PDB file of C-alpha atoms in Angstrom:
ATOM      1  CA  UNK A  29      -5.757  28.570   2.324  1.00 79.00           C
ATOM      2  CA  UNK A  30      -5.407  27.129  -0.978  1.00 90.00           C
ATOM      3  CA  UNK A  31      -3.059  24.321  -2.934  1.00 94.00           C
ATOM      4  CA  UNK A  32       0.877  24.557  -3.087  1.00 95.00           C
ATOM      5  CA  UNK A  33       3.764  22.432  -4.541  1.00 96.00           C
ATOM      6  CA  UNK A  34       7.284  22.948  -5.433  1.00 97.00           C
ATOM      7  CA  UNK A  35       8.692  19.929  -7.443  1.00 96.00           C
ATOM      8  CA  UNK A  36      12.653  20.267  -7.965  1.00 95.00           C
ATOM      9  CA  UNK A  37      15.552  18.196  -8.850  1.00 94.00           C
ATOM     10  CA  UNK A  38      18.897  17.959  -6.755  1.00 92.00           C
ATOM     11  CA  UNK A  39      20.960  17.393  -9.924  1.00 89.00           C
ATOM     12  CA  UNK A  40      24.296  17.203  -7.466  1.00 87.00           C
ATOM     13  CA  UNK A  41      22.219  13.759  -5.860  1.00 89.00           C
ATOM     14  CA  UNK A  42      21.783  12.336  -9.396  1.00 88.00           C
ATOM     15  CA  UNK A  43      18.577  13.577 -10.710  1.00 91.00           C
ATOM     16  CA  UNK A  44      16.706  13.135  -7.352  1.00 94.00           C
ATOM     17  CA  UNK A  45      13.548  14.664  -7.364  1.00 97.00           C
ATOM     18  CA  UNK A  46      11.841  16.315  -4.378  1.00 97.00           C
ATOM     19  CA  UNK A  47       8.337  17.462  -3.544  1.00 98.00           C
ATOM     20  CA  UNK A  48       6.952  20.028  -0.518  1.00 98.00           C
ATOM     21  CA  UNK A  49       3.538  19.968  -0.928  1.00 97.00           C
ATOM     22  CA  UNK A  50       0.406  21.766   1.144  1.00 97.00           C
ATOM     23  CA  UNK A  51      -2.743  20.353  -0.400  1.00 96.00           C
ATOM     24  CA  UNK A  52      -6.653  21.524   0.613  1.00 94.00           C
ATOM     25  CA  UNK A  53      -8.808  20.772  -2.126  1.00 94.00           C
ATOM     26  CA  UNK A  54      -6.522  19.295  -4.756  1.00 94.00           C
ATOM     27  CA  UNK A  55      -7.149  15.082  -5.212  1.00 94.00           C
ATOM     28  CA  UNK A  56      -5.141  12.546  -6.374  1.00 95.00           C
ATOM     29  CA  UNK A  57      -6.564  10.433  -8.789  1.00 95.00           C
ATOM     30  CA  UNK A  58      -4.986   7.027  -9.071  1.00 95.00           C
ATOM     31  CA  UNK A  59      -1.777   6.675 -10.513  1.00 95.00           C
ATOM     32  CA  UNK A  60       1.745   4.995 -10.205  1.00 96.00           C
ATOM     33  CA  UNK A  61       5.102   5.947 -10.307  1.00 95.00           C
ATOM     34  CA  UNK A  62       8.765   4.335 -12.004  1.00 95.00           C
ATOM     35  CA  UNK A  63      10.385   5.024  -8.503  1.00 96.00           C
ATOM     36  CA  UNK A  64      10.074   5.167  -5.227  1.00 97.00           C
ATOM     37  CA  UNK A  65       7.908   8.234  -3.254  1.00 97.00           C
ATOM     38  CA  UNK A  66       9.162   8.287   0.296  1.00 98.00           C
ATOM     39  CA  UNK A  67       6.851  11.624   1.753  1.00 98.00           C
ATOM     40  CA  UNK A  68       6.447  12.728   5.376  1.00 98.00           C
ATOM     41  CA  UNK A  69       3.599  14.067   6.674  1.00 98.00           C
ATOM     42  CA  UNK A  70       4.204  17.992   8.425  1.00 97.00           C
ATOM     43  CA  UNK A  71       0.844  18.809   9.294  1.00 96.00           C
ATOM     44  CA  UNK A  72      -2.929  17.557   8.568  1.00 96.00           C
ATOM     45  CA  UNK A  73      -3.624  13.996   7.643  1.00 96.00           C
ATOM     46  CA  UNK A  74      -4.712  12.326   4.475  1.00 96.00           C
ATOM     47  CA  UNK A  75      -7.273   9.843   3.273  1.00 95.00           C
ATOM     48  CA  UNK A  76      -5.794   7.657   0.468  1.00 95.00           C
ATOM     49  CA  UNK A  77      -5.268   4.158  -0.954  1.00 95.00           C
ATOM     50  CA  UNK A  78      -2.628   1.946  -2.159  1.00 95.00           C
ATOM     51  CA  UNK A  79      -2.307  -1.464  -2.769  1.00 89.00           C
ATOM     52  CA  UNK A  80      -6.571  -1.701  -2.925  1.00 89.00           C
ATOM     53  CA  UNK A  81      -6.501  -0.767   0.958  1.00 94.00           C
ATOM     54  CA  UNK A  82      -7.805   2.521   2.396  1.00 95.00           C
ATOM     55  CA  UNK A  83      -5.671   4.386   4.712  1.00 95.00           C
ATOM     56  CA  UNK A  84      -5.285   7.327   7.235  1.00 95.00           C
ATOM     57  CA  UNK A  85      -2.328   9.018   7.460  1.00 96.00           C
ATOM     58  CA  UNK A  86      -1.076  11.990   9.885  1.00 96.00           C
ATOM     59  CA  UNK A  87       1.479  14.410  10.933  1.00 96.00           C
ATOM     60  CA  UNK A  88       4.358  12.219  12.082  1.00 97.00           C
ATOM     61  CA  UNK A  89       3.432   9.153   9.193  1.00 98.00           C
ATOM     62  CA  UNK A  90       5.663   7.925   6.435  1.00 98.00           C
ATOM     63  CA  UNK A  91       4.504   6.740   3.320  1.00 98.00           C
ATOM     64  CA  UNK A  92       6.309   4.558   0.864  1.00 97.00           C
ATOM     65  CA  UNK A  93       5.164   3.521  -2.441  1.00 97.00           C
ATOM     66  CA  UNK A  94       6.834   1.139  -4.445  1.00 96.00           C
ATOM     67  CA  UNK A  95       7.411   1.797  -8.406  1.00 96.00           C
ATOM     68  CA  UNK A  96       4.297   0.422 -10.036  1.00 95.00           C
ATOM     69  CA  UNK A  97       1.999   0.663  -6.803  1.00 96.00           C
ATOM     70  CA  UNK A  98      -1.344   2.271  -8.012  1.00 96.00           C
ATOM     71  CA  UNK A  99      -2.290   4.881  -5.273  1.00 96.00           C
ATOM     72  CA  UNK A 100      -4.520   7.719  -4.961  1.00 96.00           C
ATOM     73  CA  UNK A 101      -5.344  10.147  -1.655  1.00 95.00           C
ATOM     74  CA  UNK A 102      -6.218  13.412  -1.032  1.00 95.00           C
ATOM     75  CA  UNK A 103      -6.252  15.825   2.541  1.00 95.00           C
ATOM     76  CA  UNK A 104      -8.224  14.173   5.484  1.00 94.00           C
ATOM     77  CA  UNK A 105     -11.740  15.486   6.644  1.00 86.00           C
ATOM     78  CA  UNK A 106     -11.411  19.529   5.707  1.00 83.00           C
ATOM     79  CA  UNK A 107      -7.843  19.441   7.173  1.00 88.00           C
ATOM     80  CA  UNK A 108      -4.633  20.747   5.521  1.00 94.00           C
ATOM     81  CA  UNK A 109      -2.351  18.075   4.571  1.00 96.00           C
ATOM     82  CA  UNK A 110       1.127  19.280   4.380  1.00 97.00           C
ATOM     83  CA  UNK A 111       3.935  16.686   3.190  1.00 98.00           C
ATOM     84  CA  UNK A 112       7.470  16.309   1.593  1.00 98.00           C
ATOM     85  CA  UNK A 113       8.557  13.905  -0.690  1.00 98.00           C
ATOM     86  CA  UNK A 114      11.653  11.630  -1.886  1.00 98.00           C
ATOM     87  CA  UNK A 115      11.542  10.234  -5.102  1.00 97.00           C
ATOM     88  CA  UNK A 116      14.581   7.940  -5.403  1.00 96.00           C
ATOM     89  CA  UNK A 117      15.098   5.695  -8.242  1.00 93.00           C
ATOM     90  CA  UNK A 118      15.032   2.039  -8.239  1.00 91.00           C
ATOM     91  CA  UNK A 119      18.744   2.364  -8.861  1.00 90.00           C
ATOM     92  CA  UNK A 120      19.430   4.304  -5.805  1.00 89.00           C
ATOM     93  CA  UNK A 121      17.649   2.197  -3.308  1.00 89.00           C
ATOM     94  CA  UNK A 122      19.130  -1.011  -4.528  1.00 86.00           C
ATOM     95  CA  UNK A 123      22.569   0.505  -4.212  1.00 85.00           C
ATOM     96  CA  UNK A 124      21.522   1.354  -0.525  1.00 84.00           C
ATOM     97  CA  UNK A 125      20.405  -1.866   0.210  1.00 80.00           C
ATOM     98  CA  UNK A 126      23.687  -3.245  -1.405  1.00 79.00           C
ATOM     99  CA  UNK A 127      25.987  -0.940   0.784  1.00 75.00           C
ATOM    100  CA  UNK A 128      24.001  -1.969   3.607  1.00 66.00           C
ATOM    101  CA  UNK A 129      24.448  -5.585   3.445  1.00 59.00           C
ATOM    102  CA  UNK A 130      27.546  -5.844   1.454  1.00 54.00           C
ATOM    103  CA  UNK A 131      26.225  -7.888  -1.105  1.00 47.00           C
ATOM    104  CA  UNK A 132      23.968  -7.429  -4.437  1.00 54.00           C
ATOM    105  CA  UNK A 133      20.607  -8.630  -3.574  1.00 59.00           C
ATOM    106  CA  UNK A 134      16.407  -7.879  -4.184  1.00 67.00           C
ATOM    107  CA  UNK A 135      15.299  -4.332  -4.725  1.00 81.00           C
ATOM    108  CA  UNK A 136      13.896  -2.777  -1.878  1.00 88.00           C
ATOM    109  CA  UNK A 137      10.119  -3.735  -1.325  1.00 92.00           C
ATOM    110  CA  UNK A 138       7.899  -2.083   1.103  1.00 95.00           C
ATOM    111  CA  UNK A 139       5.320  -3.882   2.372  1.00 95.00           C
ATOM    112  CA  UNK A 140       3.608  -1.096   4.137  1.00 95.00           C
ATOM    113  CA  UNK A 141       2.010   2.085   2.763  1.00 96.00           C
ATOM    114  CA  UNK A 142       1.867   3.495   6.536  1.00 97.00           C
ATOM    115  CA  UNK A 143       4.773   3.774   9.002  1.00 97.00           C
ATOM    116  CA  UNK A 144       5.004   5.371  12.247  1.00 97.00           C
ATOM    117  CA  UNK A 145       8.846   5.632  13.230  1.00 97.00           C
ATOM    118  CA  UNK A 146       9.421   9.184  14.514  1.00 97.00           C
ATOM    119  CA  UNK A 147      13.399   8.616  13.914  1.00 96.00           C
ATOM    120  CA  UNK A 148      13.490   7.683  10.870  1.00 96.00           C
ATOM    121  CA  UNK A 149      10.719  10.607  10.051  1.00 97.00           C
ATOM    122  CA  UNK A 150      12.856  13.078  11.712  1.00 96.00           C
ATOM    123  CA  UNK A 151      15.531  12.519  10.021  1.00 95.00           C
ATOM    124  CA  UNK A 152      13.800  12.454   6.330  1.00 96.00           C
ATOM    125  CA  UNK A 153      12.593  15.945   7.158  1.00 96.00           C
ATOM    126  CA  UNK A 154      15.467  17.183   8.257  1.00 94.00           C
ATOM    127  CA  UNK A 155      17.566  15.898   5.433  1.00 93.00           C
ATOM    128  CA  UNK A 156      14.391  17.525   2.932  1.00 96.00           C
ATOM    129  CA  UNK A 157      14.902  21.052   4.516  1.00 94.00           C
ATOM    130  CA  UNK A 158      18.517  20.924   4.033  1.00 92.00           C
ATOM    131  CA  UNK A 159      18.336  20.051   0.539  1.00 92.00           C
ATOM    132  CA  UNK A 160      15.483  22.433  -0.141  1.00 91.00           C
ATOM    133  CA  UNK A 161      18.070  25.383   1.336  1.00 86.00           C
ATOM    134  CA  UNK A 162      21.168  23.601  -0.576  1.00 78.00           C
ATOM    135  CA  UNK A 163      22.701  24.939   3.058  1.00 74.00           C
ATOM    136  CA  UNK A 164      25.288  21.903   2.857  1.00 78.00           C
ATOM    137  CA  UNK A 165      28.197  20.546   1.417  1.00 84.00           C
ATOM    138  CA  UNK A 166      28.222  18.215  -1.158  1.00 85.00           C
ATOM    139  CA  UNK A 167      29.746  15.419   0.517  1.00 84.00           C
ATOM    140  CA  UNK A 168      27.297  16.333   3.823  1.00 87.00           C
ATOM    141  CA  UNK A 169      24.233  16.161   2.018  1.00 88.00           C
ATOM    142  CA  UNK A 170      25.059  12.618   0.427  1.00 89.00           C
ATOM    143  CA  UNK A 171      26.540  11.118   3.297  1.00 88.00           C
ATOM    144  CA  UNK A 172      22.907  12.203   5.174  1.00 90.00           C
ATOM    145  CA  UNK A 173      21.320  11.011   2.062  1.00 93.00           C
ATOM    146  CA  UNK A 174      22.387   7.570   2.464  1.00 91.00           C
ATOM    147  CA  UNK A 175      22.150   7.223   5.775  1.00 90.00           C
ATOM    148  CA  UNK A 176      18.532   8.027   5.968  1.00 93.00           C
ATOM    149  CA  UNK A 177      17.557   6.290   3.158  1.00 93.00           C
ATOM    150  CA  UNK A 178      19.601   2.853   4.740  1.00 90.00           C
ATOM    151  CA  UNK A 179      17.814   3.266   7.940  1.00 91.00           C
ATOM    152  CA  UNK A 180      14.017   3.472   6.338  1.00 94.00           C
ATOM    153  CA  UNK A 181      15.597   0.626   4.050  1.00 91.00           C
ATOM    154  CA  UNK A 182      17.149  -1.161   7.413  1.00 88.00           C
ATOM    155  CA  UNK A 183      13.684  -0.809   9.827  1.00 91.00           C
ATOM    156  CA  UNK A 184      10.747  -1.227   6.966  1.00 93.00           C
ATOM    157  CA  UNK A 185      11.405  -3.135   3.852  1.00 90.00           C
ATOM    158  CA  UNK A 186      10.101  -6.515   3.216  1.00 87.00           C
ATOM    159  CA  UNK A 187      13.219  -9.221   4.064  1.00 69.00           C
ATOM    160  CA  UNK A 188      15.322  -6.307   5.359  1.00 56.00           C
ATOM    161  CA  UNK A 189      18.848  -6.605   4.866  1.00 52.00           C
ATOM    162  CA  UNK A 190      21.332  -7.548   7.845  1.00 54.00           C
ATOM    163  CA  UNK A 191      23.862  -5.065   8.037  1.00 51.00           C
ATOM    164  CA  UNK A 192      27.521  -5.640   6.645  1.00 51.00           C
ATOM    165  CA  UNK A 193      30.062  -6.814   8.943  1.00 52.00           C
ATOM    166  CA  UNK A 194      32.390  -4.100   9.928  1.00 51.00           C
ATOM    167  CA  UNK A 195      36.172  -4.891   9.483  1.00 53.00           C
ATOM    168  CA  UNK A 196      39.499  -3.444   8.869  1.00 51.00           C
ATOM    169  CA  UNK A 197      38.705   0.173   7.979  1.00 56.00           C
ATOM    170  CA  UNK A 198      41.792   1.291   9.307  1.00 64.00           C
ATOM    171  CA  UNK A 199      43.901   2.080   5.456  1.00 72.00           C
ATOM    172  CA  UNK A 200      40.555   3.183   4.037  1.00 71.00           C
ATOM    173  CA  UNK A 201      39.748   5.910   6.691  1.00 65.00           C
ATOM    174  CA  UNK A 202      43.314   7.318   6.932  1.00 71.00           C
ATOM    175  CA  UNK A 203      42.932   7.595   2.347  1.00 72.00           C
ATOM    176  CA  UNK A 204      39.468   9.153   3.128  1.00 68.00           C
ATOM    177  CA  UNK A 205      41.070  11.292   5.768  1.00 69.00           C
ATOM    178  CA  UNK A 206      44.337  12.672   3.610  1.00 70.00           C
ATOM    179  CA  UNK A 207      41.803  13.302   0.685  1.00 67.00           C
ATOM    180  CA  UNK A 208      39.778  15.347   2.857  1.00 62.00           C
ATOM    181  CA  UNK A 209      42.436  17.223   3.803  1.00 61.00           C
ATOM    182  CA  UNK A 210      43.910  17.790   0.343  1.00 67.00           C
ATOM    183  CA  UNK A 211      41.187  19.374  -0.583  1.00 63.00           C
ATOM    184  CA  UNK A 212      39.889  20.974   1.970  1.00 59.00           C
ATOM    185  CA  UNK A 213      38.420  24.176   0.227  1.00 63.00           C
ATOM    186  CA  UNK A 214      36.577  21.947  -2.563  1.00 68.00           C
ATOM    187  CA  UNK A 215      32.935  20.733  -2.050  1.00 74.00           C
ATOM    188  CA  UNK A 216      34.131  16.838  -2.067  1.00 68.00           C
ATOM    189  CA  UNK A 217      31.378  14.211  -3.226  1.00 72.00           C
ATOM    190  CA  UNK A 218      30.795  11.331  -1.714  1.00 69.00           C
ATOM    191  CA  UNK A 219      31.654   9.292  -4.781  1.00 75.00           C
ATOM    192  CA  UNK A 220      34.877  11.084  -5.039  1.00 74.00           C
ATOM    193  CA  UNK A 221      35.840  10.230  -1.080  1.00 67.00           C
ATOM    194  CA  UNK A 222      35.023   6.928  -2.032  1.00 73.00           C
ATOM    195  CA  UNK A 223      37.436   6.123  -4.374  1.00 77.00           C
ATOM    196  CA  UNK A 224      40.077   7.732  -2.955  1.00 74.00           C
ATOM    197  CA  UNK A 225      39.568   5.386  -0.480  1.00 69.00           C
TER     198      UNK A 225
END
């Protein structure tokens, strides 16, 4: 078995760039990033550092890196380590966080290289696949976008944001709802939705 990656950009989800990666042999030396890299483990484990700590990561693991974390890693023990990757913009997590809570605040920190939360992992792979296969609407894959992203923003970043206070939605949703169904037979974005309503 030998090294793979595909590295793309979903230019419909603002540039976002994605990564599905099997590595054997390949190392990473240590480097940093000007975003976010949000990756799931599939399969194998890896050995790697971050934040001058070693870690071991496997199938099942999320790992988050910070813009500017130096980190380095490489596959675990003569196993296969099989991953896919997120790499969202400072921009796109601080509008998250905003959404979340209602209110401008801190960009998103995480505090933790490692995380086990099988949700929240489940649903980042699932939402990777589906933009991989471009199988979904527009407005489907950045309503899914979002909402991942706000739950691993929600559950594992440093002073995590409370969540907004729900109110009168009632005018908003029935504008959302007659846009919808105005233009039913176009691939609506979310951003579009949004200020119809």
């Amino acid at each position: 078995m030998h090294d793979l990656a595909r590295l793309w950009r979903a230019e419909d989800l603002g540039g976002l760039e994605l990564l599905r990666a099997r590595y054997v042999t390949h190392v990473f030396a240590p480097h940093a990033h000007e975003e976010f890299m949000i990756a799931v483990i599939e399969a194998g484990a890896t050995t790697a550092t971050c934040r001058g700590k070693s870690y071991v990561a496997g199938a099942g693991d999320i790992l988050l890196v910070n813009p500017g974390d130096v980190h380095a890693g490489h596959a675990a023990g003569g196993t296969v380590w099989q991953y896919r990757a997120f790499y969202p913009g400072i921009d796109l997590l601080g509008r998250v966080a905003a959404e979340f809570a209602g209110a401008r605040g801190d960009m998103p920190r995480f505090p933790h290289y490692v995380v086990r939360d099988p949700e929240v992992a489940a649903a980042l792979r699932r939402l990777h696949i589906m933009l991989e296969r471009a199988s979904a609407a527009l407005l489907e894959r950045q309503s899914l976008l979002i909402r991942a992203l706000a739950r691993l923003v929600a559950r594992h970043s440093a002073g995590r944001p409370r969540p907004r206070r729900v109110g009168r939605e009632h005018q908003a949703v029935r504008a959302a709802r007659a846009y919808l169904d105005a233009h039913a037979s176009e691939d609506v974005s979310l951003v579009a939705l949004a200020r119809a309503s």
